[in-house]
mmCIF file of C-alpha atoms in Angstrom:
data_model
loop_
_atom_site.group_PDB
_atom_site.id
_atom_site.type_symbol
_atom_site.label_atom_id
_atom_site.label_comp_id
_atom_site.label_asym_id
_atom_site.label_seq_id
_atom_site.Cartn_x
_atom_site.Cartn_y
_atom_site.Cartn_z
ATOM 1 C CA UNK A 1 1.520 -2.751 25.199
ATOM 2 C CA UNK A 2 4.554 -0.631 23.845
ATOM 3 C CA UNK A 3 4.667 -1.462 19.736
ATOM 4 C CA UNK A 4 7.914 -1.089 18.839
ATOM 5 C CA UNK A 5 7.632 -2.331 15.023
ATOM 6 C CA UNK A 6 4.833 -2.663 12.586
ATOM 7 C CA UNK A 7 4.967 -5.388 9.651
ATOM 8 C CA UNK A 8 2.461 -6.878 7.080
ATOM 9 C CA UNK A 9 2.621 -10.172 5.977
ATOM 10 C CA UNK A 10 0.993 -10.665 2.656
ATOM 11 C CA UNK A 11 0.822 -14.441 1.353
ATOM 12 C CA UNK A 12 1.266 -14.350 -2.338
ATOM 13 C CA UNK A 13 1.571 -16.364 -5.625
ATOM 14 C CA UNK A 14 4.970 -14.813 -6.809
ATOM 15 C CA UNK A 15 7.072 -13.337 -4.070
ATOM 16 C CA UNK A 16 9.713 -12.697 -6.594
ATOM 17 C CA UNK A 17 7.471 -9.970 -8.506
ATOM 18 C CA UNK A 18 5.632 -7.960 -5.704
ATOM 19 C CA UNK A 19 9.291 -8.325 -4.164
ATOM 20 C CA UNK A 20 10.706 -6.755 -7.548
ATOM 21 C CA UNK A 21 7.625 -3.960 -6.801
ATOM 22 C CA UNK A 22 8.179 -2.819 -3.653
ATOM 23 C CA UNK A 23 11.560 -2.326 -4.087
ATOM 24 C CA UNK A 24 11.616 -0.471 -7.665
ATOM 25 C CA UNK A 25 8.834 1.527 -7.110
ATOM 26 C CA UNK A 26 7.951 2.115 -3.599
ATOM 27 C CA UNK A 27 11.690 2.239 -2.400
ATOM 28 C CA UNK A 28 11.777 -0.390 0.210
ATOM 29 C CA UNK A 29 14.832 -2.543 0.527
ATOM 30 C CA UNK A 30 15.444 -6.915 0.846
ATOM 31 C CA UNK A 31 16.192 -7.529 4.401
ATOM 32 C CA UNK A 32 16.275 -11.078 4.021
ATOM 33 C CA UNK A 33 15.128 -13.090 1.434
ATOM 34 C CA UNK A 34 15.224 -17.154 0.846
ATOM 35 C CA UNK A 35 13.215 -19.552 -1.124
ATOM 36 C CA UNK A 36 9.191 -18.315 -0.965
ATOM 37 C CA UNK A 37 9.896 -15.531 1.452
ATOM 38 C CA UNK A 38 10.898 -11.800 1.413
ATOM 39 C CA UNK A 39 11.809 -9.697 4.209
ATOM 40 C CA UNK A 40 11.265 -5.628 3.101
ATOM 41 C CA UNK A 41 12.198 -2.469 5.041
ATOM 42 C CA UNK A 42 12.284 1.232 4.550
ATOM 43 C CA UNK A 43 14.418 3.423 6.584
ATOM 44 C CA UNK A 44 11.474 6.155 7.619
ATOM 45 C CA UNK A 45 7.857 5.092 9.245
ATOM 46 C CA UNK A 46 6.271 2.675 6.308
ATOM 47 C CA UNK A 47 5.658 -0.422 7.724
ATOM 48 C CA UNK A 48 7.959 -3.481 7.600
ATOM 49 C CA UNK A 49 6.667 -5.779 4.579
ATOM 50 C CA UNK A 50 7.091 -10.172 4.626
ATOM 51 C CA UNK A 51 6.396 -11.833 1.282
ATOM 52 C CA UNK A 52 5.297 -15.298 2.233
ATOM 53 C CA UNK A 53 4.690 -17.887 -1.107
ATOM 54 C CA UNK A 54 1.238 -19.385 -1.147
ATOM 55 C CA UNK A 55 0.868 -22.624 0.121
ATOM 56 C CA UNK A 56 4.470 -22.416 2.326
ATOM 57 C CA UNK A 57 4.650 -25.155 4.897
ATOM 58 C CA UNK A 58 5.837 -22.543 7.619
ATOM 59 C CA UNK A 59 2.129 -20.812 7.811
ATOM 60 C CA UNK A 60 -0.586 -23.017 9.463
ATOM 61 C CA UNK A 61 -2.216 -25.529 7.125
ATOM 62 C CA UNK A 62 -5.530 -23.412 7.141
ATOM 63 C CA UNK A 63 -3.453 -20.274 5.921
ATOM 64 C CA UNK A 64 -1.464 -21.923 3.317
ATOM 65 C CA UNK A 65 -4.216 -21.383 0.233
ATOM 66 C CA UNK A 66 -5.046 -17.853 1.163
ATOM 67 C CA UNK A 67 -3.497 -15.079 -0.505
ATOM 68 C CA UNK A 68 -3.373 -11.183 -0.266
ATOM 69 C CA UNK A 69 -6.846 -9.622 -1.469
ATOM 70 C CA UNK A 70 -9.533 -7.739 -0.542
ATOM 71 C CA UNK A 71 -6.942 -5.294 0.963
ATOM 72 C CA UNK A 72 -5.209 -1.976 0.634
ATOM 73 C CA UNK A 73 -1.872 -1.166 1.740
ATOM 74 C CA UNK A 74 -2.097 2.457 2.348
ATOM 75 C CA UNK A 75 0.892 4.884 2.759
ATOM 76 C CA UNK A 76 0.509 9.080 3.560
ATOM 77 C CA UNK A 77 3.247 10.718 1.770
ATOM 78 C CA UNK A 78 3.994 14.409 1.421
ATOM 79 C CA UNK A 79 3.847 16.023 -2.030
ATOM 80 C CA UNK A 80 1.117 13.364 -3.315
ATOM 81 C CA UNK A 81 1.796 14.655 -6.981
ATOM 82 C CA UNK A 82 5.239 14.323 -7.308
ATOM 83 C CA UNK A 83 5.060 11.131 -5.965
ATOM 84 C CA UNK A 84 1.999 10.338 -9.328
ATOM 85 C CA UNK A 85 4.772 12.129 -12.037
ATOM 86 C CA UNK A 86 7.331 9.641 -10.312
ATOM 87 C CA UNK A 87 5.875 6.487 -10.459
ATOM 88 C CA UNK A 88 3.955 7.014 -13.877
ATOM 89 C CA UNK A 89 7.615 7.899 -15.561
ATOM 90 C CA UNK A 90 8.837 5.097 -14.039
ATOM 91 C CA UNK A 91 5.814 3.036 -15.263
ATOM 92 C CA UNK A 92 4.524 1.810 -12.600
ATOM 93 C CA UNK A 93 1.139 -0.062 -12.787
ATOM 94 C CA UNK A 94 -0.856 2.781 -11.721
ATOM 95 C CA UNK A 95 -4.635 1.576 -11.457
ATOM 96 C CA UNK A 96 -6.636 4.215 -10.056
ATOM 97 C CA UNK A 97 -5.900 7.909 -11.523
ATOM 98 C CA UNK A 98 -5.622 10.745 -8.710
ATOM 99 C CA UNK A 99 -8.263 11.796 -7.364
ATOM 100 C CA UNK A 100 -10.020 13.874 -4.251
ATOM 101 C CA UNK A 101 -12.549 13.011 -1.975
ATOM 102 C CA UNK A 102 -14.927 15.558 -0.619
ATOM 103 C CA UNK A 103 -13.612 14.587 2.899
ATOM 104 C CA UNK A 104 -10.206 15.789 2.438
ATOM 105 C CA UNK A 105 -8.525 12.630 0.842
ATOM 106 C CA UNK A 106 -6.421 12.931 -2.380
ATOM 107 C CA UNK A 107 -5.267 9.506 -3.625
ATOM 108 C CA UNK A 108 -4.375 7.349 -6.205
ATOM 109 C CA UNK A 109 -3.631 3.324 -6.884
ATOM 110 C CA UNK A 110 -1.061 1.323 -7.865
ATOM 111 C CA UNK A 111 -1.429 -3.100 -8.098
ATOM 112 C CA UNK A 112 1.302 -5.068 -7.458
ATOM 113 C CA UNK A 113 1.582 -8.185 -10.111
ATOM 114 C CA UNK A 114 0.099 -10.328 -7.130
ATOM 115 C CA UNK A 115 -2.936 -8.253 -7.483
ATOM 116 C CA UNK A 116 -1.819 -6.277 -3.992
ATOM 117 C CA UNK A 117 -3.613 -2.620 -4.086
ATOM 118 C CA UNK A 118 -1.218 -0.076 -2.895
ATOM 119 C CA UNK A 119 -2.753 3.519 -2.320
ATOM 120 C CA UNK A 120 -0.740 6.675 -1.499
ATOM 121 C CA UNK A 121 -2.847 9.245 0.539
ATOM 122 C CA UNK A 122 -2.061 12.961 1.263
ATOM 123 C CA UNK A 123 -4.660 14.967 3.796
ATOM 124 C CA UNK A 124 -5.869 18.239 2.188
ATOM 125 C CA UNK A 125 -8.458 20.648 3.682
ATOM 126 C CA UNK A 126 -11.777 18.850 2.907
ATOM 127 C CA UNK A 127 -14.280 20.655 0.531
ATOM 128 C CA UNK A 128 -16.862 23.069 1.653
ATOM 129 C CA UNK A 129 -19.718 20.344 0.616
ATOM 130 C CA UNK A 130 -18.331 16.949 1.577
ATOM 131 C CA UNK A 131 -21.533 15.193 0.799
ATOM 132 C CA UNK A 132 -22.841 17.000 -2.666
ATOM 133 C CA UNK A 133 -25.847 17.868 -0.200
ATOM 134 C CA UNK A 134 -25.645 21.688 0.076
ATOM 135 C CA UNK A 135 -24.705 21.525 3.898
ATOM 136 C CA UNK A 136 -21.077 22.884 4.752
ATOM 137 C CA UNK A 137 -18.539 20.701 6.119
ATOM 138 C CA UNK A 138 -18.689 19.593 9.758
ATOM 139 C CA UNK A 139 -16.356 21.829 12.286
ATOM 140 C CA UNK A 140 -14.312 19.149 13.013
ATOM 141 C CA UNK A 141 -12.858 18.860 9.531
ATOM 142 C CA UNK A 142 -12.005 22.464 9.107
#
């Protein structure tokens, strides 16, 4: 299998407003757009993203109910912080405050008016104690 593409389709209430999200916030631009559906695209490696309305006659009928939830659309970016001054000037809905993991992970939130979770991720060098337990970090994550 050779993937040439990657897209998400995320079945929502209001295409309109996570469509009005994505673009003001997280830079990605309408490829195509009609009635209930959305078509998104960025120029570097973030994934393609398709707005489908809830209840659309073009999914299956045992899709058409479910929406986007219980998910996290996660992007690595470079320069994590500037990217948290950015989008809090800009007032974005940002709904979990940066943070670090003891593994390595810095990261913070943002929910889309559909109630989509967005998370931007940049890799640091994980902490000497990963686990709070005294022991030092496993090799492999040096």
């Amino acid at each position: 299998m050779n993937v040439s593409a990657s897209t998400l389709s995320l079945t929502v209430a209001d295409v309109d407003a996570s469509r009005e999200f994505f673009t003001t916030y997280l830079g990605y631009q309408v490829a195509m757009a009609a009635d209930g559906f959305a078509s998104l695209s960025r120029e570097d490696a973030a994934v393609d993203i398709v707005l489908l309305r809830r209840g659309t006659e073009v999914l299956p009928p045992e899709q058409r109910d479910r929406q986007a939830g219980g998910l996290i659309v996660a992007f690595t970016v470079t320069d994590l912080a500037t990217e948290e001054a950015r989008l809090r000037a800009a007032g974005a809905p940002i709904t979990m405050p940066l943070r670090e993991e003891p593994w390595g992970e810095r990261l913070f939130q943002l929910t889309d008016p559909n109630g989509v979770v967005v998370q931007l991720v940049e890799w640091v060098t994980p902490s000497a104690d990963p686990n709070g337990t005294g022991e030092p970090a496993p090799a492999e994550w040096a």
